[in-house]
Amino acid sequence: MRIVVANVNTTEAVTEVIRAQAVAIAAPGTEVLAVTPRFGPPSVEGNFESYLAAVAVMDRVRAVPEPFDAVVLAGFGEHGKEGLAELFDVPVVDITEAAAHTASLLGRRFSVVTSLARTTGQITDRLALTGLSSRCASVRATGMAVLELETDPERAGDRLAAEAVRAVREDGAEVICLGCAGMAGLAEQVRDAAGVPVVDGVPAAVGLAELLVRQGLSTSKVGGWAAPLPKEITGWPISGA
Amino acid sequence: MRIVVANVNTTEAVTEVIRAQAVAIAAPGTEVLAVTPRFGPPSVEGNFESYLAAVAVMDRVRAVPEPFDAVVLAGFGEHGKEGLAELFDVPVVDITEAAAHTASLLGRRFSVVTSLARTTGQITDRLALTGLSSRCASVRATGMAVLELETDPERAGDRLAAEAVRAVREDGAEVICLGCAGMAGLAEQVRDAAGVPVVDGVPAAVGLAELLVRQGLSTSKVGGWAAPLPKEITGWPISGA
Amino acid sequence: MRIVVANVNTTEAVTEVIRAQAVAIAAPGTEVLAVTPRFGPPSVEGNFESYLAAVAVMDRVRAVPEPFDAVVLAGFGEHGKEGLAELFDVPVVDITEAAAHTASLLGRRFSVVTSLARTTGQITDRLALTGLSSRCASVRATGMAVLELETDPERAGDRLAAEAVRAVREDGAEVICLGCAGMAGLAEQVRDAAGVPVVDGVPAAVGLAELLVRQGLSTSKVGGWAAPLPKEITGWPISGA
Amino acid sequence: MRIVVANVNTTEAVTEVIRAQAVAIAAPGTEVLAVTPRFGPPSVEGNFESYLAAVAVMDRVRAVPEPFDAVVLAGFGEHGKEGLAELFDVPVVDITEAAAHTASLLGRRFSVVTSLARTTGQITDRLALTGLSSRCASVRATGMAVLELETDPERAGDRLAAEAVRAVREDGAEVICLGCAGMAGLAEQVRDAAGVPVVDGVPAAVGLAELLVRQGLSTSKVGGWAAPLPKEITGWPISGA
Amino acid sequence: MRIVVANVNTTEAVTEVIRAQAVAIAAPGTEVLAVTPRFGPPSVEGNFESYLAAVAVMDRVRAVPEPFDAVVLAGFGEHGKEGLAELFDVPVVDITEAAAHTASLLGRRFSVVTSLARTTGQITDRLALTGLSSRCASVRATGMAVLELETDPERAGDRLAAEAVRAVREDGAEVICLGCAGMAGLAEQVRDAAGVPVVDGVPAAVGLAELLVRQGLSTSKVGGWAAPLPKEITGWPISGA
Amino acid sequence: MRIVVANVNTTEAVTEVIRAQAVAIAAPGTEVLAVTPRFGPPSVEGNFESYLAAVAVMDRVRAVPEPFDAVVLAGFGEHGKEGLAELFDVPVVDITEAAAHTASLLGRRFSVVTSLARTTGQITDRLALTGLSSRCASVRATGMAVLELETDPERAGDRLAAEAVRAVREDGAEVICLGCAGMAGLAEQVRDAAGVPVVDGVPAAVGLAELLVRQGLSTSKVGGWAAPLPKEITGWPISGA
């Protein structure tokens, strides 16, 4: 099985973190192809950047030589899943939904702890469309930028753990979802601090993608995520590939 | 006052329809600048196209020489409002929300009648995020493509009117929203057939944009729609302008 | 265009505040007719008074010589919009809904800051029926009575600003709605303190009423707000006019 | 125990129907005082009439010599409960909420069958504020006016039974609520036709009022239904009593 | 009339407390039959115990010689109502729903104050299925075990009162529901401390059960609570009776 | 890895169907231990039976010699997940939630097609607590009993396919969930008829259980699903094992 895992930002180091998480969870026979968009922001922290990243991811995944068996969208709370679901016949799993569905199996309420406060609204909206708002106790932010996870992991871990503890004590969270694809290395610290299961969306999504493939399941094509109509599109693909 | 009204597709004829609607409602002193994206699909009928259009609109509006006083996103049910809201200091009004808010003033429940069935889910999601799901009786489709509004307006009008009548009789709609920016000329026919007020999102949005400007109101910048962080973005703007 | 703006209480000074706000936003050709009920309480602070005011407003507006083009109900969170909508063929806009719809264009979540705590529940219910509960972060009260806005505007402004700041910091509000028709003069102070857009329902409603008229739109008469059946009603109109 | 049961319309014959229902369910020691408003419409079929009736009922109940132990608002889906709850220290029970709470004990979903279609929206709103929307399968109308229940009871019964059957078969109702205070005599026919329990709001409300009194419970006065502030109110009480 | 009131735990002392409450509210002609399950936990504090208690209650009530007129399930927030509703033709009232419906008549929002924090989620879920989540301000816990109500009633009362005060001040509760069948003796203390009506589910449920019987109403048998199909069930009844 | 898969009814043939599905999806190193309750009904079709089955499953799984790595509750729409989640440290996955979460990855809306109409309400409630009501288009029933799936599979398949087609055409379903653990062999027929992905809860749940184990995740023990308090429980375990 071959799974394409798409980072949403252009920072290769984040792609490597994602790749490592994906490889670690993937079954023995699964090949992970982690890709980086050819344009867009080095970190995605807001709607403008997220819409741009959505298109950059579609542009990049489209350039991956077929066949592949599934696509994982590795940006927490980002736009684009429905577009990818339309473009490909294989299953598409977004790490936001993967984390939320997984967390819902483990406790009555989960909280998301993410980077900057400006992204919490966008995450809240994505969870609302996923249908899982009633399972979400809160979306909290550490106030640290995405790339600070790379440059100051220790402080990031401390802040993340502190917010997770508050989510459990003050908001009634029973599970924590890491709200950023690049927080991989910090799950253990958060778990130890908060005393609850910590869900990382990348392994959750890669595992779910594998599981859909094993069940022979893929995106429904009769409704909202049907394949695009054949149509001449000016300037697409954007990267020209 | 100067209002930028952005078509979401690359079809100039649709931009002209939108421009005419905007000009017709605008107050005497208001200048309407109707713009067409420099890339993207000739009609937007699905999520892939809608995400691409969202970026193409941001790319195009960014190239409009300042100053302007407001931006209208003239694609019904399309992505992108939050991105535009971040990019500019002036108010941004999406015709979907404009139509839904306007219809809510006129009756207990409204229905949207749009073109292809594949877009009803996307419209439903936008209304859900707008918060007005409980005011929406149904989202119906005529089964005709967006550009058929141009090529076969008579049949489009008949189909639209027929669905509007069904929305009123079967779904309890008391108001109809036209679910496509290019349906301007058909409002009267629909109103006559269905016997209820018919809201066209383009005049609704242009009027609301003017009204926000007159009240000295613009997008809040403290939360989810704050200006993007300063950041080097590869390949942006896409059109190079 | 001629717009009737109805104060809900019998205090002429409040009617004057409302009239001034209405005139300030109205387009050049619009005549504002601000009216005061002929009976009822000097301030409306609770359901008993609000129901009485609803009837007093219907009684008063009914006595306005036709023609007029729209009616604005200028009591925040008060009862009566549906009754007015039934009685007249012209559009009726309630300042509560006008403020909530307007605020929803400007940010993800708004808070209302009103006078007495006893009225917050009623406002919450009105917003729920408007469908915009999910956009409302909180309804807060300053604890000052409506008429203290007239007698002690300085203290009222300080308290209002303080609650607005709390709404932004603690509740996640990105926009503030002034929760009383008589708070007009305090918007600037609140905006400066809270750093977010401040919506005043009176100009919002007058502007929306004008906009509906310009679009040729009025209340749907096929459903819940159809004209009353012809019927002999004992004691109506109450003022005998 | 002494319970005031207030008809919402001025038709004495309906008051008599209500009184009979109330007396039939009341416990041996309970005195029922059925009252008719001194002004307002002969039947309440819409929001304008309902707001007027709300005030007329408050005006009428205020004129009942104390002491009494509870008040029942006997108009299905009508306005006014919150106002009565503020005005009196004794418990106030609305037949709409009484029917809905009672029906919720008897099955998963209930439907309301009422008179004219124009009132279904108002009933829907009242149920929404009661919190029981998710338990309501549908609100259906027979298309017959309230007073036709008096003038053509046979046809009314047939139409009511027919709608009840549809509610059970098509909407999944497991319980039927009679949507009008004057439908008392028709419950048996509806039950026989639809094969489900039929709840009449008047006995439900009178019984609940008695039960609250027996438990020593009354309206909370700390929040939204606190007693009105002492205040000079022009023209109140309206009937001058 | 004969009403079976089923304790959910095996502690006879709690059954006695429940019996006393039931007898105190019951009408003169009503016989109360308080029963204790033949197996299960001495107190029910969690889902495992609650499911077991649900079956133990069904097993115990089934052994009560007919005829009886109604069944009350006297465990706050516990499982089992739907099973009892299927098993018997007479009405079944759960004290959770009885308390929530009763509280909804008395104020805009109620809070539940229960024993251990681990049971708050289960109570929240029951209220959600009852449909009354929007009327519930909070579910709070004292942190004391159910049986400590017996062994240390003074401390239990103080803790309960303290949480009730917090619910009113911090959560906006206007009514308090006692979240445990064994809290009967503490209502007065809570009411005095919190200044709001306090609803005890046992009298509320017994009164409602009587009231349903007096109205000739019982569980609907056409849908989700229809009688079980005739079927050989291994090991049932569990107690062999 | 060793996964316990618990049938909810006492029919060994159904356990075999479930075992086969579980084995088919399980990864090479996974041992499936399919178990049958020692008491309870031969098929579970209603709440009484479902509560009994919940306890029977807890009784049966408790008797499985440790260690095992996860538990799957293989009864669609049945009670008991929260009890199992409390009893064991390993993850517990219910096939209802597994199917609903899986279907949500594949399309905007899913429908459940189950056996008897009397169970649709219970399924609806389970989905509501899962939080996924907004993703559920409908719950439909074939009208065939659970054991008829064994005795008349051809007719069962036809009826199932017919309801699935209706769910897609009339309710807007984009994915179908098989609403019974014993429908395994019929997925292909349904998929061919309805033209949408068909999710079978047993493989979905077994795969999710494996995936949780691989991620090192298990039930949160800080809140609603914490381990039962140590307590002497009369008559437990019921089977005496």
PDB file of C-alpha atoms in Angstrom, chain E residues 97-236:
ATOM      1  CA  GLU E  97     -36.548  13.484  33.527  1.00  0.00           C
ATOM      2  CA  ALA E  98     -39.140  14.334  36.190  1.00  0.00           C
ATOM      3  CA  ALA E  99     -36.747  16.740  37.866  1.00  0.00           C
ATOM      4  CA  ALA E 100     -35.628  18.306  34.581  1.00  0.00           C
ATOM      5  CA  HIS E 101     -39.142  18.806  33.253  1.00  0.00           C
ATOM      6  CA  THR E 102     -40.295  20.223  36.593  1.00  0.00           C
ATOM      7  CA  ALA E 103     -37.344  22.580  36.866  1.00  0.00           C
ATOM      8  CA  SER E 104     -38.004  23.819  33.336  1.00  0.00           C
ATOM      9  CA  LEU E 105     -41.395  25.099  34.484  1.00  0.00           C
ATOM     10  CA  LEU E 106     -39.801  27.194  37.223  1.00  0.00           C
ATOM     11  CA  GLY E 107     -36.976  29.086  35.567  1.00  0.00           C
ATOM     12  CA  ARG E 108     -34.992  29.576  32.402  1.00  0.00           C
ATOM     13  CA  ARG E 109     -32.041  27.391  33.412  1.00  0.00           C
ATOM     14  CA  PHE E 110     -31.486  24.732  36.038  1.00  0.00           C
ATOM     15  CA  SER E 111     -28.385  23.082  37.419  1.00  0.00           C
ATOM     16  CA  VAL E 112     -28.030  19.594  38.798  1.00  0.00           C
ATOM     17  CA  VAL E 113     -25.912  19.071  41.887  1.00  0.00           C
ATOM     18  CA  THR E 114     -24.894  15.462  42.315  1.00  0.00           C
ATOM     19  CA  SER E 115     -22.478  13.349  44.345  1.00  0.00           C
ATOM     20  CA  LEU E 116     -19.312  12.197  42.563  1.00  0.00           C
ATOM     21  CA  ALA E 117     -17.805  13.984  39.562  1.00  0.00           C
ATOM     22  CA  ARG E 118     -17.585  10.680  37.698  1.00  0.00           C
ATOM     23  CA  THR E 119     -21.369  10.634  37.286  1.00  0.00           C
ATOM     24  CA  THR E 120     -21.791  14.105  35.800  1.00  0.00           C
ATOM     25  CA  GLY E 121     -21.173  12.908  32.259  1.00  0.00           C
ATOM     26  CA  GLN E 122     -23.823  10.247  32.527  1.00  0.00           C
ATOM     27  CA  ILE E 123     -26.330  12.804  33.829  1.00  0.00           C
ATOM     28  CA  THR E 124     -25.413  15.153  30.994  1.00  0.00           C
ATOM     29  CA  ASP E 125     -26.098  12.403  28.477  1.00  0.00           C
ATOM     30  CA  ARG E 126     -29.485  11.551  30.007  1.00  0.00           C
ATOM     31  CA  LEU E 127     -30.493  15.210  29.895  1.00  0.00           C
ATOM     32  CA  ALA E 128     -29.366  15.386  26.273  1.00  0.00           C
ATOM     33  CA  LEU E 129     -31.626  12.497  25.312  1.00  0.00           C
ATOM     34  CA  THR E 130     -34.459  14.084  27.308  1.00  0.00           C
ATOM     35  CA  GLY E 131     -33.971  17.081  25.024  1.00  0.00           C
ATOM     36  CA  LEU E 132     -33.418  19.556  27.828  1.00  0.00           C
ATOM     37  CA  SER E 133     -29.700  20.294  27.447  1.00  0.00           C
ATOM     38  CA  SER E 134     -30.434  23.871  26.460  1.00  0.00           C
ATOM     39  CA  ARG E 135     -32.257  24.397  29.752  1.00  0.00           C
ATOM     40  CA  CYS E 136     -29.394  22.947  31.830  1.00  0.00           C
ATOM     41  CA  ALA E 137     -26.864  25.490  33.069  1.00  0.00           C
ATOM     42  CA  SER E 138     -24.470  22.938  34.594  1.00  0.00           C
ATOM     43  CA  VAL E 139     -24.107  19.579  36.283  1.00  0.00           C
ATOM     44  CA  ARG E 140     -21.972  19.955  39.387  1.00  0.00           C
ATOM     45  CA  ALA E 141     -20.627  17.417  41.847  1.00  0.00           C
ATOM     46  CA  THR E 142     -19.904  17.680  45.554  1.00  0.00           C
ATOM     47  CA  GLY E 143     -17.281  14.969  45.433  1.00  0.00           C
ATOM     48  CA  MET E 144     -19.037  12.974  48.137  1.00  0.00           C
ATOM     49  CA  ALA E 145     -20.116   9.387  47.536  1.00  0.00           C
ATOM     50  CA  VAL E 146     -23.792   8.462  47.522  1.00  0.00           C
ATOM     51  CA  LEU E 147     -23.632   6.593  50.814  1.00  0.00           C
ATOM     52  CA  GLU E 148     -21.935   9.489  52.559  1.00  0.00           C
ATOM     53  CA  LEU E 149     -25.311  11.185  52.304  1.00  0.00           C
ATOM     54  CA  GLU E 150     -26.348   8.651  54.933  1.00  0.00           C
ATOM     55  CA  THR E 151     -23.203   8.603  57.001  1.00  0.00           C
ATOM     56  CA  ASP E 152     -22.317  12.290  57.008  1.00  0.00           C
ATOM     57  CA  PRO E 153     -25.462  14.220  56.144  1.00  0.00           C
ATOM     58  CA  GLU E 154     -24.256  17.449  57.673  1.00  0.00           C
ATOM     59  CA  ARG E 155     -21.142  17.683  55.548  1.00  0.00           C
ATOM     60  CA  ALA E 156     -23.137  16.513  52.559  1.00  0.00           C
ATOM     61  CA  GLY E 157     -25.649  19.287  53.080  1.00  0.00           C
ATOM     62  CA  ASP E 158     -22.944  21.909  53.366  1.00  0.00           C
ATOM     63  CA  ARG E 159     -21.185  20.744  50.246  1.00  0.00           C
ATOM     64  CA  LEU E 160     -24.415  20.506  48.323  1.00  0.00           C
ATOM     65  CA  ALA E 161     -25.446  23.988  49.371  1.00  0.00           C
ATOM     66  CA  ALA E 162     -22.047  25.366  48.412  1.00  0.00           C
ATOM     67  CA  GLU E 163     -22.214  23.879  44.915  1.00  0.00           C
ATOM     68  CA  ALA E 164     -25.766  25.112  44.464  1.00  0.00           C
ATOM     69  CA  VAL E 165     -24.671  28.634  45.336  1.00  0.00           C
ATOM     70  CA  ARG E 166     -21.887  28.371  42.749  1.00  0.00           C
ATOM     71  CA  ALA E 167     -24.330  27.104  40.143  1.00  0.00           C
ATOM     72  CA  VAL E 168     -26.534  30.145  40.690  1.00  0.00           C
ATOM     73  CA  ARG E 169     -23.721  32.686  40.817  1.00  0.00           C
ATOM     74  CA  GLU E 170     -21.327  31.340  38.213  1.00  0.00           C
ATOM     75  CA  ASP E 171     -23.438  29.251  35.853  1.00  0.00           C
ATOM     76  CA  GLY E 172     -26.662  31.236  35.766  1.00  0.00           C
ATOM     77  CA  ALA E 173     -28.845  28.535  37.295  1.00  0.00           C
ATOM     78  CA  GLU E 174     -32.263  29.745  38.401  1.00  0.00           C
ATOM     79  CA  VAL E 175     -33.379  26.363  39.783  1.00  0.00           C
ATOM     80  CA  ILE E 176     -31.449  23.501  41.412  1.00  0.00           C
ATOM     81  CA  CYS E 177     -32.173  19.804  40.893  1.00  0.00           C
ATOM     82  CA  LEU E 178     -30.914  17.422  43.559  1.00  0.00           C
ATOM     83  CA  GLY E 179     -28.860  14.921  41.601  1.00  0.00           C
ATOM     84  CA  CYS E 180     -29.384  11.845  43.755  1.00  0.00           C
ATOM     85  CA  ALA E 181     -32.469  10.016  45.032  1.00  0.00           C
ATOM     86  CA  GLY E 182     -31.094   9.994  48.563  1.00  0.00           C
ATOM     87  CA  MET E 183     -30.693  13.735  49.008  1.00  0.00           C
ATOM     88  CA  ALA E 184     -34.260  14.244  50.178  1.00  0.00           C
ATOM     89  CA  GLY E 185     -33.592  15.722  53.566  1.00  0.00           C
ATOM     90  CA  LEU E 186     -31.255  18.367  52.221  1.00  0.00           C
ATOM     91  CA  ALA E 187     -33.574  20.346  49.938  1.00  0.00           C
ATOM     92  CA  GLU E 188     -34.434  22.980  52.481  1.00  0.00           C
ATOM     93  CA  GLN E 189     -30.823  23.708  53.333  1.00  0.00           C
ATOM     94  CA  VAL E 190     -29.961  24.060  49.659  1.00  0.00           C
ATOM     95  CA  ARG E 191     -32.918  26.345  49.011  1.00  0.00           C
ATOM     96  CA  ASP E 192     -32.039  28.575  51.905  1.00  0.00           C
ATOM     97  CA  ALA E 193     -28.445  28.845  50.791  1.00  0.00           C
ATOM     98  CA  ALA E 194     -29.023  29.350  47.092  1.00  0.00           C
ATOM     99  CA  GLY E 195     -32.240  31.339  47.174  1.00  0.00           C
ATOM    100  CA  VAL E 196     -33.825  29.421  44.323  1.00  0.00           C
ATOM    101  CA  PRO E 197     -36.379  26.615  44.003  1.00  0.00           C
ATOM    102  CA  VAL E 198     -34.941  23.161  44.659  1.00  0.00           C
ATOM    103  CA  VAL E 199     -36.431  20.195  42.832  1.00  0.00           C
ATOM    104  CA  ASP E 200     -36.218  16.707  44.267  1.00  0.00           C
ATOM    105  CA  GLY E 201     -36.749  14.100  41.589  1.00  0.00           C
ATOM    106  CA  VAL E 202     -38.601  11.562  43.721  1.00  0.00           C
ATOM    107  CA  PRO E 203     -41.649  13.650  44.625  1.00  0.00           C
ATOM    108  CA  ALA E 204     -41.574  15.177  41.157  1.00  0.00           C
ATOM    109  CA  ALA E 205     -41.669  11.726  39.558  1.00  0.00           C
ATOM    110  CA  VAL E 206     -44.271  10.259  41.892  1.00  0.00           C
ATOM    111  CA  GLY E 207     -46.512  13.269  41.333  1.00  0.00           C
ATOM    112  CA  LEU E 208     -46.057  13.064  37.573  1.00  0.00           C
ATOM    113  CA  ALA E 209     -46.801   9.340  37.601  1.00  0.00           C
ATOM    114  CA  GLU E 210     -50.035   9.979  39.489  1.00  0.00           C
ATOM    115  CA  LEU E 211     -50.885  12.772  37.100  1.00  0.00           C
ATOM    116  CA  LEU E 212     -50.387  10.583  34.026  1.00  0.00           C
ATOM    117  CA  VAL E 213     -52.636   7.936  35.531  1.00  0.00           C
ATOM    118  CA  ARG E 214     -55.293  10.522  36.330  1.00  0.00           C
ATOM    119  CA  GLN E 215     -55.152  11.677  32.696  1.00  0.00           C
ATOM    120  CA  GLY E 216     -55.447   8.104  31.441  1.00  0.00           C
ATOM    121  CA  LEU E 217     -52.077   8.367  29.725  1.00  0.00           C
ATOM    122  CA  SER E 218     -49.395   5.722  29.360  1.00  0.00           C
ATOM    123  CA  THR E 219     -46.350   4.890  27.275  1.00  0.00           C
ATOM    124  CA  SER E 220     -46.838   4.920  23.527  1.00  0.00           C
ATOM    125  CA  LYS E 221     -46.443   1.450  22.114  1.00  0.00           C
ATOM    126  CA  VAL E 222     -46.097   2.221  18.410  1.00  0.00           C
ATOM    127  CA  GLY E 223     -42.426   3.094  18.307  1.00  0.00           C
ATOM    128  CA  GLY E 224     -39.233   2.980  20.286  1.00  0.00           C
ATOM    129  CA  TRP E 225     -40.784   1.765  23.521  1.00  0.00           C
ATOM    130  CA  ALA E 226     -43.107  -0.928  22.143  1.00  0.00           C
ATOM    131  CA  ALA E 227     -43.486  -4.123  24.192  1.00  0.00           C
ATOM    132  CA  PRO E 228     -40.649  -6.631  23.691  1.00  0.00           C
ATOM    133  CA  LEU E 229     -41.292  -9.266  21.085  1.00  0.00           C
ATOM    134  CA  PRO E 230     -42.196 -12.654  22.546  1.00  0.00           C
ATOM    135  CA  LYS E 231     -38.872 -14.427  22.785  1.00  0.00           C
ATOM    136  CA  GLU E 232     -37.176 -17.071  24.907  1.00  0.00           C
ATOM    137  CA  ILE E 233     -34.559 -15.318  26.987  1.00  0.00           C
ATOM    138  CA  THR E 234     -31.856 -17.406  28.627  1.00  0.00           C
ATOM    139  CA  GLY E 235     -31.427 -16.696  32.307  1.00  0.00           C
ATOM    140  CA  TRP E 236     -34.219 -14.176  32.626  1.00  0.00           C
TER     141      TRP E 236
END
